[in-house]
Amino acid sequence: MNLQMLFKELQLNADSPGSSDGATWIPTPNNSSISSINPATGQALGKIQTTNNETYEKIIVQSQKAFLSWREVPAPKRALLIRELSELLRQHKTALSTLVSLEMGKSLQEGLGEVQEMIDMADFAIGQARMLYGLSMHSERERHRMLEQWHPLGIVGVISAFNFPVAVWAWNAFLAVICGNTVIWKPSAKTPFCAVAVQQLCLEASRRCQIQHIFSLIVSDEIAFAENFVDDSRIPLISFTGSTPIGRMVGTRVQNRFGKVILELGGNNAIIVDETANLKLAIPAIVFGAMGTAGQRCTTTRRLFLHKNIAQTVCDNLIAAYQQIRIGDPLDPSHLMGPLIDQNAVDQFEQAILIAQQAGGQILFGGKKITQPGFYVEPTLIRAKNEWEIVQKETFAPILYIMEFDHIEEAIAQQNAVPQGLSAAIFTQTLAHSELFLSATGSDCGIANVNIGTSGAEIGGAFGGEKETGGGREAGSDAWKLYMRRQTCTINWSNQLLLAQGIQFNYS
Ligand code: NAD
């Protein structure tokens, strides 16, 4: 599909408005605009008009107003909007996936996977709309009934990262909307076309359902603009996905105004391979985990702990696998790895390699940028030590640090000995090792896998991590509760006023 056909199918222009109130687009031609860059070539795909303060005000007022009636629509009926959207996503899956690859740089297979994740999330949310269950409790007082119910919050603000330019929004938006909220999305300024394309589908789905102002979009690359959004007390919940330093600041600011916040931040994920592991499972899982999306997943495998008896064999296998990986244009199906997002990411990669080498790291494979148009680097394997400062950090690039261990307890302790707590995995055929890893004294991460790598979660489970990963949970399980407020209700259907704990308060 050429660019012209792609833009036509997704109704994009080379100079597209980036602001929408969920009923229409609001052009801001005299405002500044941002260029969207294809990381495979370094060339601009087009421009997006950014949102100014006046347009932002209009959008937020419309969104607030729409919430007042949307919250009264029964949840299963709200789900009809998501059903329309899921139909449109199915219809335009190839085009949207191609745009994700083009603008973000992940392989088309991974682009297709990302849009499939949106579709899965839509199906999940449609079912969830009939299951916003509250509990009922037995009151300690006669002829009293206690129950717990869930109500919508209002506007949910979604701030998303560049590396999952459409799926992260879907995790949040679909649950938020079936829960009775409206959504305002501020995507990454590095992937604005993906957001505009999704918003086109939202507008079409809204038209079909004769509903307005549920999904809104704002685009900006200005820090002050993003911070105003975070500080806006008209937004009861901010769901932020991005780096730990920015997430720390966002979390503090939102909590300072007593807003709710969901934080999905950086990871520093590790795989343990013990002496009994099935290497036919472990090797491809490590390769995909470390270099999939060019190492730009929050769940990317960044650290590898190998039992000393199999360490050499695993390293030899990894080097052989790395030699076979073809790198280049992500839209060419023979390429399994595409570019990094921009020059800054290439610089960070080179700096990390230098620091690791200065610390004594031994490069087993890669380590260099690739000199060609676009932002390409070599996937890299480095023998390292877990305690090195550079290993403790998330560098958003395909660098895998390799360490050895003698005992499983030592490997688990090392795996946990980083500030982040997103995803961890063990490859083993030993039941006791697997159980230890999953026990309370095992992995401290939000996601812990056995004989499966660290990346590529299904939407059915709650996704998120501990420690500096922020503690948020999104997608499946009971993550919907974060988009609602809980209300505990006690109903007295007796003729007496009985006080809890048997307190007597007789004043006559
Ligand atoms: P980033 O922190 O640079 O940007 C994330 C978002 O924050 C963008 O929309 C950006 O415009 C916005 N932003 C920037 N400054 C802001 C400010 N002062 N106030 C409010 N918003 C601001 O992250 P990135 O480079 O786009 O994404 C990569 C990072 O995201 C990695 O650390 C990765 O691990 C993390 N991530 C985490 C998850 C997860 O679920 N845990 C998922 C995807 C990405």
XYZ file of C-alpha atoms and ligand atoms in Angstrom:
552
model
C 0.000 0.000 0.000
C 1.575 3.319 -0.996
C 1.423 6.390 1.237
C -1.239 8.099 -0.851
C -3.590 5.104 -0.688
C -2.895 4.668 3.021
C -3.687 8.301 3.786
C -6.823 8.098 1.640
C -8.158 5.005 3.402
C -7.462 6.481 6.847
C -8.673 9.969 5.816
C -5.386 11.689 6.651
C -3.878 14.781 5.047
C -0.264 15.853 4.896
C -1.430 18.812 7.036
C -4.034 17.325 9.402
C -5.759 19.007 12.348
C -4.774 17.379 15.642
C -7.703 18.634 17.707
C -11.087 16.962 17.862
C -13.963 17.361 20.327
C -15.397 13.954 19.506
C -17.954 15.374 17.064
C -15.705 17.006 14.492
C -12.177 18.232 13.796
C -11.171 21.696 14.974
C -8.562 23.145 12.595
C -5.915 25.386 14.146
C -3.991 26.419 11.010
C -2.419 29.481 12.616
C -1.069 27.545 15.560
C 2.261 25.721 15.476
C 2.369 22.235 14.010
C 4.523 19.155 14.558
C 6.125 17.048 11.876
C 5.685 13.328 11.983
C 8.927 11.603 11.010
C 9.261 8.152 9.465
C 12.071 6.639 11.584
C 12.990 4.230 8.782
C 14.063 7.117 6.546
C 14.263 10.238 8.717
C 11.839 11.877 6.265
C 8.655 13.722 7.295
C 5.336 11.958 6.652
C 3.399 15.192 7.112
C 2.371 17.790 9.658
C -0.212 17.856 12.419
C -1.705 21.119 13.689
C -1.266 21.310 17.453
C -3.988 22.188 19.957
C -4.012 25.727 21.342
C -5.391 26.763 24.740
C -8.638 28.098 23.310
C -9.374 24.831 21.502
C -8.400 22.862 24.592
C -10.990 24.810 26.619
C -13.697 24.078 24.057
C -12.851 20.389 24.061
C -12.845 20.038 27.813
C -16.151 21.884 28.243
C -17.824 19.672 25.598
C -16.370 16.572 27.211
C -17.655 17.577 30.654
C -21.112 18.267 29.245
C -21.218 14.978 27.344
C -20.310 13.082 30.508
C -23.459 14.327 32.260
C -25.692 12.402 29.861
C -23.268 9.557 29.008
C -23.159 8.429 32.645
C -26.920 7.824 32.496
C -26.717 5.536 29.460
C -26.850 1.889 30.628
C -23.406 0.314 30.396
C -24.401 -2.446 27.904
C -25.695 0.314 25.602
C -22.470 2.292 25.981
C -20.725 -0.814 24.710
C -22.491 -0.412 21.336
C -20.131 2.496 20.629
C -17.143 0.230 21.243
C -18.747 -2.436 19.057
C -18.988 0.013 16.131
C -15.403 1.017 16.701
C -14.252 -2.589 16.787
C -15.986 -3.187 13.423
C -14.108 -0.215 11.963
C -10.833 -1.453 13.433
C -11.374 -4.842 11.818
C -12.187 -3.172 8.508
C -9.106 -0.926 8.540
C -6.738 -3.248 10.394
C -4.143 -3.514 7.625
C -4.089 0.211 6.904
C -3.843 1.221 10.557
C -1.166 -1.403 11.244
C 0.826 -0.145 8.257
C 0.621 3.398 9.618
C 1.819 2.168 13.046
C 4.858 0.565 11.361
C 5.490 3.610 9.228
C 5.317 6.177 12.008
C 6.661 4.173 14.974
C 9.055 1.842 13.135
C 7.941 -1.569 14.450
C 7.713 -4.460 11.983
C 4.417 -4.874 10.158
C 3.827 -8.152 12.032
C 4.077 -6.216 15.287
C 1.941 -3.393 13.874
C -0.746 -5.962 13.026
C -0.369 -7.381 16.538
C -0.887 -3.944 18.048
C -4.120 -3.314 16.167
C -5.283 -6.865 16.980
C -4.711 -5.963 20.623
C -7.115 -3.017 20.188
C -9.705 -5.359 18.697
C -9.231 -7.876 21.532
C -9.551 -5.059 24.039
C -12.769 -3.865 22.380
C -14.261 -7.376 22.601
C -13.220 -7.587 26.239
C -14.727 -4.176 27.081
C -18.015 -5.017 25.347
C -18.400 -8.080 27.605
C -17.170 -6.199 30.662
C -19.967 -3.655 30.188
C -22.383 -6.316 31.457
C -20.162 -7.178 34.405
C -19.528 -3.966 36.357
C -20.330 -5.957 39.454
C -20.605 -4.655 42.986
C -20.671 -6.797 46.116
C -23.458 -7.079 48.645
C -22.547 -7.572 52.300
C -24.425 -8.773 55.372
C -25.047 -5.874 57.717
C -24.459 -6.345 61.441
C -27.770 -4.531 62.040
C -31.228 -6.081 61.674
C -33.221 -5.163 58.590
C -30.278 -3.368 57.070
C -28.670 -4.126 53.764
C -25.176 -3.182 52.615
C -23.895 -3.031 49.104
C -21.091 -1.637 47.068
C -21.636 -0.018 43.683
C -19.491 1.612 41.037
C -20.086 4.954 39.326
C -18.232 6.717 36.510
C -15.673 9.410 37.272
C -16.007 12.039 34.547
C -13.288 12.858 32.023
C -10.426 10.359 31.796
C -7.239 11.937 30.442
C -4.997 9.492 28.586
C -1.346 10.408 27.962
C 0.391 7.742 25.879
C 3.937 6.804 24.873
C 5.264 6.558 21.318
C 6.067 2.847 21.354
C 2.462 1.603 21.483
C 0.896 4.499 19.633
C -2.621 3.033 19.446
C -2.975 -0.008 21.759
C -2.282 1.798 25.044
C -5.036 4.288 24.269
C -7.409 1.377 23.561
C -6.620 -0.346 26.875
C -7.662 2.827 28.670
C -10.310 4.331 26.446
C -12.464 1.229 25.925
C -12.751 0.489 29.635
C -13.178 4.168 30.520
C -16.031 4.549 28.048
C -18.020 1.432 28.993
C -17.640 2.598 32.606
C -19.485 5.816 31.655
C -16.602 8.260 31.307
C -15.569 10.483 28.438
C -11.953 10.400 27.233
C -9.469 13.058 26.151
C -6.307 11.633 24.575
C -2.933 13.341 24.384
C -0.759 11.000 22.322
C 3.004 11.152 21.992
C 4.134 13.985 19.738
C 6.326 11.372 17.992
C 3.326 9.395 16.669
C 0.528 11.910 16.036
C -0.709 10.474 12.722
C -1.604 7.168 14.410
C -3.743 9.103 16.885
C -5.419 11.146 14.156
C -6.224 7.952 12.225
C -7.777 6.359 15.332
C -9.737 9.537 16.029
C -11.181 9.380 12.490
C -12.519 5.923 13.345
C -13.892 7.239 16.662
C -15.720 10.024 14.833
C -17.224 7.546 12.373
C -18.294 5.156 15.162
C -19.800 8.101 17.080
C -21.728 9.240 13.985
C -23.117 5.737 13.519
C -24.269 5.694 17.160
C -25.514 9.288 16.982
C -23.421 10.235 19.961
C -20.914 13.080 20.341
C -17.970 14.236 22.436
C -17.123 10.867 24.001
C -13.653 10.505 22.415
C -11.597 13.700 22.089
C -8.055 14.325 20.886
C -5.492 16.991 21.698
C -1.996 17.101 20.176
C 0.970 19.088 21.414
C 4.714 18.761 21.893
C 4.836 21.550 24.479
C 5.688 20.563 28.030
C 3.639 23.455 29.466
C 0.585 22.250 27.553
C 1.004 18.670 28.837
C 1.485 19.910 32.390
C -1.683 22.047 32.244
C -3.555 18.936 31.168
C -2.091 16.975 34.089
C -2.956 19.785 36.520
C -6.518 20.290 35.270
C -8.815 19.480 38.171
C -11.730 18.972 35.763
C -10.065 15.643 34.906
C -10.589 13.223 37.802
C -8.323 10.502 36.378
C -5.090 10.792 34.408
C -3.756 7.554 32.946
C -0.116 8.131 32.062
C 2.079 5.748 30.075
C 5.677 6.789 29.588
C 9.090 7.046 31.169
C 9.650 6.827 34.923
C 11.059 10.382 35.398
C 8.068 12.014 33.677
C 5.640 9.583 35.335
C 7.046 10.446 38.757
C 6.322 14.115 38.096
C 2.850 13.402 36.659
C 1.955 11.192 39.634
C 2.999 13.841 42.140
C 1.119 16.633 40.371
C -2.116 14.661 40.007
C -2.030 13.475 43.605
C -1.324 17.011 44.741
C -4.765 17.990 43.442
C -6.288 14.750 44.840
C -6.915 13.379 41.362
C -6.622 9.688 40.571
C -3.699 8.459 38.505
C -2.719 5.281 36.697
C 1.021 5.077 36.038
C 2.473 2.639 33.485
C 6.187 3.446 33.458
C 9.559 1.998 32.517
C 10.692 -1.589 32.971
C 14.020 -3.371 33.307
C 12.870 -6.885 32.628
C 14.904 -10.024 33.073
C 14.802 -13.669 32.054
C 16.344 -16.413 34.174
C 17.456 -19.559 32.334
C 18.282 -22.391 34.702
C 20.328 -25.535 34.024
C 17.185 -27.586 33.216
C 15.594 -25.119 30.785
C 14.349 -26.196 27.372
C 16.568 -24.008 25.185
C 14.289 -24.513 22.176
C 11.787 -22.361 24.066
C 14.249 -20.057 25.781
C 16.386 -18.897 22.830
C 13.592 -17.588 20.559
C 11.851 -16.020 23.565
C 15.041 -14.156 24.503
C 15.663 -13.042 20.911
C 12.097 -11.730 20.459
C 12.073 -10.191 23.938
C 15.367 -8.364 23.471
C 15.131 -7.119 19.893
C 11.375 -7.088 19.116
C 10.245 -3.495 18.437
C 14.015 -2.747 18.386
C 14.086 -3.012 22.179
C 11.466 -0.276 22.528
C 8.841 -2.159 24.525
C 8.258 -1.465 28.188
C 8.488 -5.267 28.565
C 11.652 -5.676 26.458
C 14.088 -8.233 27.896
C 17.025 -6.122 29.059
C 18.774 -8.527 31.433
C 19.532 -12.241 31.139
C 20.607 -14.496 34.011
C 22.154 -17.764 32.819
C 23.067 -20.725 34.977
C 26.844 -21.129 34.642
C 26.507 -24.700 33.241
C 24.530 -23.583 30.198
C 25.784 -19.987 29.861
C 28.227 -20.636 27.018
C 25.717 -22.720 25.030
C 23.026 -20.036 25.371
C 25.440 -17.258 24.356
C 26.568 -19.254 21.287
C 22.947 -19.853 20.301
C 22.048 -16.205 20.791
C 24.964 -15.004 18.679
C 23.938 -17.437 15.934
C 20.340 -16.204 16.100
C 21.365 -12.505 16.153
C 23.473 -13.080 13.026
C 20.364 -14.213 11.155
C 18.130 -11.261 12.067
C 17.581 -8.951 9.131
C 17.315 -5.273 10.012
C 15.745 -2.587 7.849
C 12.507 -1.076 6.591
C 9.836 -2.425 8.980
C 7.327 -2.729 6.140
C 9.528 -5.296 4.375
C 8.353 -8.653 5.810
C 11.877 -10.096 5.657
C 13.037 -7.549 8.261
C 12.451 -8.618 11.853
C 13.901 -5.459 13.361
C 13.241 -1.859 12.349
C 14.745 1.446 13.457
C 14.772 3.298 16.753
C 12.323 6.181 16.987
C 14.733 9.101 16.494
C 18.311 10.384 16.649
C 18.060 10.956 20.382
C 17.323 7.248 20.861
C 20.394 6.365 18.760
C 22.513 8.694 20.897
C 21.185 7.085 24.087
C 22.041 3.644 22.670
C 25.608 4.667 21.843
C 26.086 6.312 25.209
C 24.845 3.220 27.070
C 27.238 0.979 25.121
C 30.141 3.287 25.915
C 29.296 3.407 29.627
C 28.894 -0.386 29.792
C 32.267 -0.874 28.088
C 33.930 1.587 30.449
C 32.507 -0.399 33.370
C 34.149 -3.541 31.967
C 31.345 -4.894 29.763
C 32.329 -7.336 27.047
C 30.397 -6.964 23.799
C 29.429 -10.373 22.398
C 27.462 -9.022 19.469
C 26.590 -5.649 17.883
C 27.250 -2.418 19.740
C 27.214 0.015 16.833
C 24.789 2.245 15.021
C 24.115 1.297 11.411
C 25.143 3.949 8.938
C 22.206 4.334 6.587
C 19.260 6.749 6.377
C 16.910 6.345 9.326
C 17.711 5.520 12.946
C 19.097 1.992 12.911
C 21.339 0.275 15.454
C 22.695 -3.230 15.889
C 20.981 -5.464 18.441
C 23.578 -5.908 21.139
C 24.672 -8.572 23.634
C 26.963 -7.514 26.489
C 28.419 -9.532 29.360
C 27.834 -7.274 32.366
C 27.179 -7.068 36.098
C 23.731 -6.420 37.482
C 24.890 -3.786 39.950
C 26.373 -1.485 37.299
C 24.491 1.806 37.118
C 23.850 1.426 33.391
C 22.339 -2.045 33.898
C 20.050 -0.654 36.592
C 18.605 1.835 34.068
C 16.115 1.334 31.247
C 17.845 2.256 27.966
C 15.107 2.158 25.327
C 17.146 0.217 22.748
C 17.973 -3.421 21.869
C 20.732 -3.977 24.446
C 20.746 -7.228 26.417
C 23.015 -7.476 29.469
C 24.089 -11.043 30.265
C 24.977 -12.309 33.742
C 25.715 -15.767 35.212
C 24.559 -17.453 38.420
C 25.152 -20.578 40.507
C 21.935 -20.905 42.536
C 18.338 -20.113 41.661
C 17.824 -18.028 44.831
C 20.738 -15.821 43.784
C 19.282 -15.385 40.271
C 15.869 -14.347 41.619
C 17.454 -11.911 44.080
C 19.479 -10.357 41.242
C 16.445 -10.216 38.993
C 14.620 -8.231 41.689
C 17.612 -5.999 42.444
C 16.622 -3.104 40.163
C 14.340 -0.107 40.823
C 11.767 -1.207 38.208
C 9.209 -4.029 38.585
C 7.341 -4.656 35.346
C 7.964 -8.081 33.817
C 10.067 -11.149 34.623
C 10.382 -14.680 33.286
C 12.024 -17.985 34.104
C 12.832 -20.869 31.762
C 12.984 -24.108 33.690
C 11.751 -27.705 33.698
C 12.146 -27.858 37.491
C 8.831 -27.488 39.290
C 10.442 -26.228 42.495
C 12.261 -23.438 40.615
C 9.095 -22.378 38.851
C 7.095 -22.370 42.104
C 9.824 -20.493 43.976
C 9.893 -17.877 41.211
C 6.103 -17.391 41.457
C 5.973 -17.482 45.277
C 5.858 -14.452 47.572
C 9.636 -14.708 47.932
C 10.066 -14.948 44.162
C 9.713 -12.319 41.451
C 8.617 -8.866 42.636
C 7.221 -7.859 39.226
C 3.646 -7.163 38.130
C 4.041 -9.794 35.404
C 5.831 -13.103 36.072
C 6.007 -15.781 33.369
C 7.218 -19.376 33.211
C 8.633 -20.723 29.938
C 7.325 -17.611 28.153
C 9.348 -14.428 27.593
C 8.899 -11.036 29.264
C 7.115 -9.296 26.403
C 3.862 -9.887 24.568
C 1.164 -9.905 27.250
C -2.426 -10.910 26.479
C -5.124 -8.355 27.257
C -7.112 -10.732 29.503
C -4.813 -10.173 32.481
C -4.262 -6.908 34.345
C -1.146 -5.300 32.871
C 1.307 -3.208 34.877
C 4.244 -3.254 37.232
C 5.502 -2.489 40.712
C 8.140 -0.129 42.174
C 9.304 2.537 39.701
C 7.058 1.030 37.017
C 4.325 2.926 38.871
C 1.872 0.343 40.248
C -0.865 0.914 37.648
C -2.963 -1.868 36.123
C -4.711 -1.708 32.765
C -6.574 -3.964 30.316
C -8.055 -7.195 31.702
C -9.045 -8.780 35.019
C -10.614 -6.121 37.279
C -8.631 -3.135 35.891
C -12.006 -1.535 35.017
C -12.411 -0.588 38.682
C -9.719 2.064 38.298
C -11.990 3.977 35.912
C -14.867 4.163 38.417
C -15.542 5.397 41.914
C -16.652 2.935 44.576
C -19.640 3.702 46.737
C -20.586 1.734 49.850
C -24.283 1.974 50.636
C -26.215 0.961 53.774
C -30.001 0.807 53.552
C -32.107 0.692 56.715
C -35.521 -0.824 56.103
C -36.403 -1.203 59.826
C -38.306 1.275 62.027
C -35.374 1.974 64.318
C -32.169 3.935 64.045
C -29.519 1.412 65.052
C -25.977 2.707 65.323
C -23.030 0.634 64.205
C -20.912 -1.132 66.850
C -23.991 -1.044 69.161
C -23.364 2.551 70.217
C -26.173 4.044 72.347
C -26.933 7.734 71.832
C -30.116 8.416 73.817
C -30.760 12.084 74.426
C -34.414 12.107 75.576
P 7.932 9.840 27.575
O 7.884 9.799 29.053
O 8.973 10.638 26.911
O 6.529 10.417 27.014
C 5.299 9.814 27.354
C 4.173 10.822 27.163
O 4.332 11.877 28.110
C 4.132 11.481 25.796
O 2.799 11.618 25.376
C 4.746 12.837 26.061
O 4.324 13.818 25.153
C 4.196 13.123 27.456
N 4.936 14.116 28.230
C 6.203 14.565 28.045
N 6.512 15.468 29.001
C 5.425 15.576 29.786
C 5.138 16.349 30.930
N 6.030 17.192 31.473
N 3.920 16.217 31.511
C 3.014 15.366 31.000
N 3.232 14.605 29.905
C 4.430 14.714 29.311
O 7.960 8.327 27.078
P 8.162 7.758 25.605
O 9.573 7.960 25.197
O 7.073 8.239 24.716
O 7.880 6.208 25.848
C 8.833 5.306 26.327
C 8.679 5.067 27.807
O 7.352 4.645 28.115
C 9.581 3.945 28.292
O 10.097 4.288 29.547
C 8.629 2.760 28.397
O 9.053 1.751 29.286
C 7.386 3.441 28.876
N 6.209 2.623 28.577
C 5.621 1.966 29.611
C 4.547 1.141 29.364
C 3.886 0.379 30.477
O 2.779 -0.101 30.284
N 4.512 0.221 31.634
C 4.044 0.998 28.060
C 4.672 1.700 27.035
C 5.762 2.511 27.304
